[in-house]
mmCIF file of C-alpha atoms in Angstrom:
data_model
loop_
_atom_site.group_PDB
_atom_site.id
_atom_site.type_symbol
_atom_site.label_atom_id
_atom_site.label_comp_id
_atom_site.label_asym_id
_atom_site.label_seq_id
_atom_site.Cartn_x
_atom_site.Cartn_y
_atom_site.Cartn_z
ATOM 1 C CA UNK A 1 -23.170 1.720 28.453
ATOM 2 C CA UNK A 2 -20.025 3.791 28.242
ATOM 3 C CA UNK A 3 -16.751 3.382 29.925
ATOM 4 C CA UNK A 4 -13.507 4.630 30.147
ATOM 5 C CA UNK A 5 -10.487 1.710 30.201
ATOM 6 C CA UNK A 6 -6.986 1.158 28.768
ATOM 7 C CA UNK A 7 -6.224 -1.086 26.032
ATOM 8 C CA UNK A 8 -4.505 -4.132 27.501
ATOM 9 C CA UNK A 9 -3.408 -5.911 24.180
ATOM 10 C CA UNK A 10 -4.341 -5.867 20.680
ATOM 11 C CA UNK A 11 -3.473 -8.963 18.104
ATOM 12 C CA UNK A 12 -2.684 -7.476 14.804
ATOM 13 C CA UNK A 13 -3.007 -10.213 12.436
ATOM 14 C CA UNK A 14 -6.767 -11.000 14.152
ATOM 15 C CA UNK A 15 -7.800 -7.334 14.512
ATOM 16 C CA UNK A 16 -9.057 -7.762 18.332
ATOM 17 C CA UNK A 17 -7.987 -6.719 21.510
ATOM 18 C CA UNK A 18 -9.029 -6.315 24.997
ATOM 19 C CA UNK A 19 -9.761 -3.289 26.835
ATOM 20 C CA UNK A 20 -9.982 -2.949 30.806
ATOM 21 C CA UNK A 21 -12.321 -0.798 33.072
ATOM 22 C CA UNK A 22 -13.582 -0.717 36.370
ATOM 23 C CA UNK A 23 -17.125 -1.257 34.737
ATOM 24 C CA UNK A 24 -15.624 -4.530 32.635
ATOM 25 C CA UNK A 25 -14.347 -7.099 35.582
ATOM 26 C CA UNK A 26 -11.863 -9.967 33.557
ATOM 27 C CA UNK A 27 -11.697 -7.488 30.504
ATOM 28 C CA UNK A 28 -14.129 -6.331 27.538
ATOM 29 C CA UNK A 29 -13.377 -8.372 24.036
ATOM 30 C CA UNK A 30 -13.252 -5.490 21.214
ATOM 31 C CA UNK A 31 -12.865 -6.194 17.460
ATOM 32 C CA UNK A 32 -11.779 -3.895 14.874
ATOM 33 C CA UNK A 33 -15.282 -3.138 13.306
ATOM 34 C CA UNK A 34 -15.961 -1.767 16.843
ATOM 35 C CA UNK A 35 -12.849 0.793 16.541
ATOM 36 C CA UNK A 36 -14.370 4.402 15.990
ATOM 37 C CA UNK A 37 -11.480 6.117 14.494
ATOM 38 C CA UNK A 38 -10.274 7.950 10.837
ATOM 39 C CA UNK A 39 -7.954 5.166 9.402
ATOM 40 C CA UNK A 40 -6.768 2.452 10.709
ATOM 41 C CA UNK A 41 -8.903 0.027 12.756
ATOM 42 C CA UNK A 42 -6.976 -0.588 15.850
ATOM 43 C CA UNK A 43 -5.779 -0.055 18.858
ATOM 44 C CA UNK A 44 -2.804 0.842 20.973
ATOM 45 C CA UNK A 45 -1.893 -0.797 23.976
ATOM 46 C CA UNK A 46 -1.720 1.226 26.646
ATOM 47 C CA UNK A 47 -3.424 3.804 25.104
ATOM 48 C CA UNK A 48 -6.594 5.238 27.367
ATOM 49 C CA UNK A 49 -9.726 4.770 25.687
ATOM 50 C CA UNK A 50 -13.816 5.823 26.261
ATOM 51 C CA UNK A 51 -16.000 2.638 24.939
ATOM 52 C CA UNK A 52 -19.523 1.458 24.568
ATOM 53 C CA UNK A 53 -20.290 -1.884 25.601
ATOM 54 C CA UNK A 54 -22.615 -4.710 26.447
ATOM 55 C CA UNK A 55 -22.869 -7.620 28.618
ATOM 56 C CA UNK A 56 -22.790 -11.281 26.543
ATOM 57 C CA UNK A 57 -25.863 -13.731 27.260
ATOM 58 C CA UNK A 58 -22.984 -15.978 26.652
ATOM 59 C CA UNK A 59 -19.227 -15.219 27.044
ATOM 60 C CA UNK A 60 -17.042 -15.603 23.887
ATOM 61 C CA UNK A 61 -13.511 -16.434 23.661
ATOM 62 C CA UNK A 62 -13.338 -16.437 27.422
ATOM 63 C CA UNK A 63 -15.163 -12.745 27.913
ATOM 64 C CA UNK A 64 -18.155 -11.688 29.385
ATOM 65 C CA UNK A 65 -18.526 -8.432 27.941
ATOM 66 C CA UNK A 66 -18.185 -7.658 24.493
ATOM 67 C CA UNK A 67 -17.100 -3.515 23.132
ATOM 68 C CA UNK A 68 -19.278 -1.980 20.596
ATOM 69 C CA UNK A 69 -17.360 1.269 19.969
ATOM 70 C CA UNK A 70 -14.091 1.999 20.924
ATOM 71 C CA UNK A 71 -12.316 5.880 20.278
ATOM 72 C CA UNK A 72 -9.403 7.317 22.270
ATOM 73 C CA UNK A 73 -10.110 9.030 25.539
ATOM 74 C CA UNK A 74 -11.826 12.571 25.520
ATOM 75 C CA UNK A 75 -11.654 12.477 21.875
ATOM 76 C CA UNK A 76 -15.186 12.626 19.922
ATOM 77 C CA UNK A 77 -15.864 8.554 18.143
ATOM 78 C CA UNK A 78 -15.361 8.687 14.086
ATOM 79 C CA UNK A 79 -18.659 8.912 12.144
ATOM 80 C CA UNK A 80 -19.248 6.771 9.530
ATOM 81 C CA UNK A 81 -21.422 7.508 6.619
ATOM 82 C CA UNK A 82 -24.113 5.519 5.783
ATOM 83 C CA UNK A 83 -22.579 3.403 2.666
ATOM 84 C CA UNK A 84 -22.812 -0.547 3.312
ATOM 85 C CA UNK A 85 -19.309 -0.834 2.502
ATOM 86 C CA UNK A 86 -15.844 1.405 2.836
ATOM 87 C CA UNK A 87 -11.569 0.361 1.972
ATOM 88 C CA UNK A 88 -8.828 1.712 2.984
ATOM 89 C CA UNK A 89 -5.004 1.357 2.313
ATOM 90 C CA UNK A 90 -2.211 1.002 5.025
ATOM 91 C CA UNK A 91 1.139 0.203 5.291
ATOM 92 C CA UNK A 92 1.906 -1.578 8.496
ATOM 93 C CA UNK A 93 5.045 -1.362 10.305
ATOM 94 C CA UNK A 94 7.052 -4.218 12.408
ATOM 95 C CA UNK A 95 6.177 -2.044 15.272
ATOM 96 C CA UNK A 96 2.520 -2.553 14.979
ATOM 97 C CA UNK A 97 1.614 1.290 14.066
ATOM 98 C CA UNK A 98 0.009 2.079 10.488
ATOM 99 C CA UNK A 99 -0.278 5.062 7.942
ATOM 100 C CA UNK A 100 -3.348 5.055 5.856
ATOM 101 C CA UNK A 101 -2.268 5.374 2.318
ATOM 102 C CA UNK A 102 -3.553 7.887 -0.453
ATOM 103 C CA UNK A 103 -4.329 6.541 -4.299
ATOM 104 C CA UNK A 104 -5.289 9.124 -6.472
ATOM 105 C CA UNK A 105 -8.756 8.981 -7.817
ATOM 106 C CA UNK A 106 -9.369 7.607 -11.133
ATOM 107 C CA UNK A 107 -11.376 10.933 -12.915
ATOM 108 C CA UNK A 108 -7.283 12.745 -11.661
ATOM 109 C CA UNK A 109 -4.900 12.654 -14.704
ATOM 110 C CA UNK A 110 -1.875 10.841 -14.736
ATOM 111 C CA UNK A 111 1.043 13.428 -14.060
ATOM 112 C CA UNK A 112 2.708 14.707 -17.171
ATOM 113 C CA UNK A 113 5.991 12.870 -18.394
ATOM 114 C CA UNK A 114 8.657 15.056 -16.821
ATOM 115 C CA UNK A 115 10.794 14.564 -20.436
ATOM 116 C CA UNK A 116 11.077 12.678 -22.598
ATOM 117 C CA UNK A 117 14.717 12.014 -24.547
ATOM 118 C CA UNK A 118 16.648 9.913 -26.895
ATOM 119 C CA UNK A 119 20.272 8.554 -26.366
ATOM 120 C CA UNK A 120 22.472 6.182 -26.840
ATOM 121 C CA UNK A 121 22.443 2.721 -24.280
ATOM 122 C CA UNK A 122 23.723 -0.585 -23.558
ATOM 123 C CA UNK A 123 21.558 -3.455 -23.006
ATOM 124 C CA UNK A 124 21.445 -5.210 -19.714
ATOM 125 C CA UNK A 125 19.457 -7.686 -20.448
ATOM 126 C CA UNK A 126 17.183 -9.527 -22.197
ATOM 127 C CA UNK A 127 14.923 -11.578 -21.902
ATOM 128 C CA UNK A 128 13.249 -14.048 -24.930
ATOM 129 C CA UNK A 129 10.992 -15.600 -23.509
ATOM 130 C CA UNK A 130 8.861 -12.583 -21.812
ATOM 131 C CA UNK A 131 10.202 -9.986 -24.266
ATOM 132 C CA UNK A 132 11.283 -7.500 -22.309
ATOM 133 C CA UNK A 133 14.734 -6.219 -21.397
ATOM 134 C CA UNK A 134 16.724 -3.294 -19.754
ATOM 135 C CA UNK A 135 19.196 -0.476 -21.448
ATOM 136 C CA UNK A 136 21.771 1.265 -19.235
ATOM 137 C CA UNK A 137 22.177 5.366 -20.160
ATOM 138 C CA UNK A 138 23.470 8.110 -18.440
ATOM 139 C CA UNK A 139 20.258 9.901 -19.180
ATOM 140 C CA UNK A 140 17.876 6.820 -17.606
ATOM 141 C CA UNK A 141 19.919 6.222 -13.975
ATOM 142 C CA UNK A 142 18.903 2.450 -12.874
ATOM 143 C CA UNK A 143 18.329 1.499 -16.326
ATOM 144 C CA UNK A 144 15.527 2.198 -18.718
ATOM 145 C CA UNK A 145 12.531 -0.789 -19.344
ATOM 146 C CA UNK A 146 12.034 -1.704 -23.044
ATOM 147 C CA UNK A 147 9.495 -4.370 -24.146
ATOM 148 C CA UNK A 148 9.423 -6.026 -27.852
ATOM 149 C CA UNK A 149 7.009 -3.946 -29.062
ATOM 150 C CA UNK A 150 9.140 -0.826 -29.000
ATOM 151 C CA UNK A 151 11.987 -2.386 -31.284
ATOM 152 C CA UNK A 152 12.603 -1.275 -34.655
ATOM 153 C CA UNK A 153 14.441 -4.184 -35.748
ATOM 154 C CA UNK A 154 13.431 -6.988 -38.832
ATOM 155 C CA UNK A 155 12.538 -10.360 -37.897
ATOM 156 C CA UNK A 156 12.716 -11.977 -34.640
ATOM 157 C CA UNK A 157 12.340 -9.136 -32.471
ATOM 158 C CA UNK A 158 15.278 -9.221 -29.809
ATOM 159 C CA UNK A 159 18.476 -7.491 -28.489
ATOM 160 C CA UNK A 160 21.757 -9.447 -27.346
ATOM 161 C CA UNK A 161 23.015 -7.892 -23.575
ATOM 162 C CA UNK A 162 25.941 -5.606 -24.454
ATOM 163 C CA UNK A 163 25.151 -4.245 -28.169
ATOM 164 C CA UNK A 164 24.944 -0.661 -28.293
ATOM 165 C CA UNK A 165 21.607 1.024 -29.387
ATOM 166 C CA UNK A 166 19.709 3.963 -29.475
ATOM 167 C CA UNK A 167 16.565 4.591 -27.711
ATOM 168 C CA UNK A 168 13.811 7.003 -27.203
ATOM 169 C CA UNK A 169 12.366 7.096 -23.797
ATOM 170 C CA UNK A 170 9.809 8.635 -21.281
ATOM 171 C CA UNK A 171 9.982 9.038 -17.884
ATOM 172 C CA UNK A 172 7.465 7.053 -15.896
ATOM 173 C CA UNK A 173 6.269 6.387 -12.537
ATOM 174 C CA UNK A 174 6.872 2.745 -12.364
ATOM 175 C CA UNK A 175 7.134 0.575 -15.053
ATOM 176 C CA UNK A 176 8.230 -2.739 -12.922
ATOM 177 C CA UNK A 177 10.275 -0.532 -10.937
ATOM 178 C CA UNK A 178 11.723 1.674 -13.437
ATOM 179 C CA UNK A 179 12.053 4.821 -13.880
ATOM 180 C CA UNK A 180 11.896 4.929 -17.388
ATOM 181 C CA UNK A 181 10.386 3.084 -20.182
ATOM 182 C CA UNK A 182 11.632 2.975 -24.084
ATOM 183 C CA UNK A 183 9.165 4.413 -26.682
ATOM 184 C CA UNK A 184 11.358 2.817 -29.567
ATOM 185 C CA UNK A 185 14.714 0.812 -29.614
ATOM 186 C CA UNK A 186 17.158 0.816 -32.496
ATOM 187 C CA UNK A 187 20.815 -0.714 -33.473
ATOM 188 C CA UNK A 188 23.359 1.760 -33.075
ATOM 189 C CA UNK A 189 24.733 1.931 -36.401
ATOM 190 C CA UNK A 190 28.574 3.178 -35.584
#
């Protein structure tokens, strides 16, 4: 049967809610499978709503009737295709509300290294025992990620915080929240 109710509440963390209408005395228990919308599976409270739903041979969680599909008022329900499964990405606010997120697809190229540079740094740090480090530049603002591999040195491959050195970089979407990532690290020989 459909209805038309409000949403009275809906618990984020347990994706459920309750919905009231004239048709669903004590309230109509909806879960987010049952929400009929493009991204995010809830529900607003307050927030008028058209449902389908179905009387319980035997009330749960304190309910007698039990929502099937849920969509915002005088608004067509969400199709779903036919596929046994489907993800999505959000980012939730404190507020409650939600904005499905975008990845791009694996067959889409990486974007193109906007440039690519050598200069001279300063090393941040260092660190031994995961071989990695950062080198401060004015051409890599926030510092530019280096990892052992990348240093042309002899021996024990490392770089003391403070010594001067030059370094080839890229420019990079993230590499562990940098910006940019050496390609090869050298002493600065003065």
């Amino acid at each position: 049967m459909t209805s038309r109710g409000v949403v009275r509440s809906w618990d984020l963390e347990r994706m459920h809610g309750v919905i009231d209408g004239d048709d669903v005395p004590g309230g109509c228990l909806v879960r987010f499978a049952a929400v009929a919308v493009d991204g995010f599976p809830a529900l607003n409270p307050g927030e008028p709503v058209d449902f389908e739903w179905h009387r319980l041979e035997h009330p749960t969680s304190g309910y007698a009737y039990e929502c099937t599909r849920a969509w915002p008022a005088e608004q067509q329900p969400a199709t779903r295709d036919r596929h046994v499964f489907r993800t999505g990405l959000w980012t939730i606010r404190a507020d409650g509300t939600a904005d499905t997120l975008t990845v791009a697809a694996p067959e889409q190229d990486s974007p193109a290294a906007a440039f690519d540079g050598q200069t001279t740094g300063v090393v941040r740090l260092w660190n031994d025992d995961e071989g990695w480090g950062v080198i401060d530049s004015p051409h890599t603002p926030g510092g530019c990620w280096a990892h052992f591999s990348h240093l042309a040195v002899d021996g024990f491959q490392t770089l003391e915080p403070g010594a001067t050195v030059i370094v080839s970089w890229r420019q990079v979407t993230d590499q562990d929240g940098y910006r940019y990532c050496a390609t090869r690290v050298e002493p600065h020989q003065p």
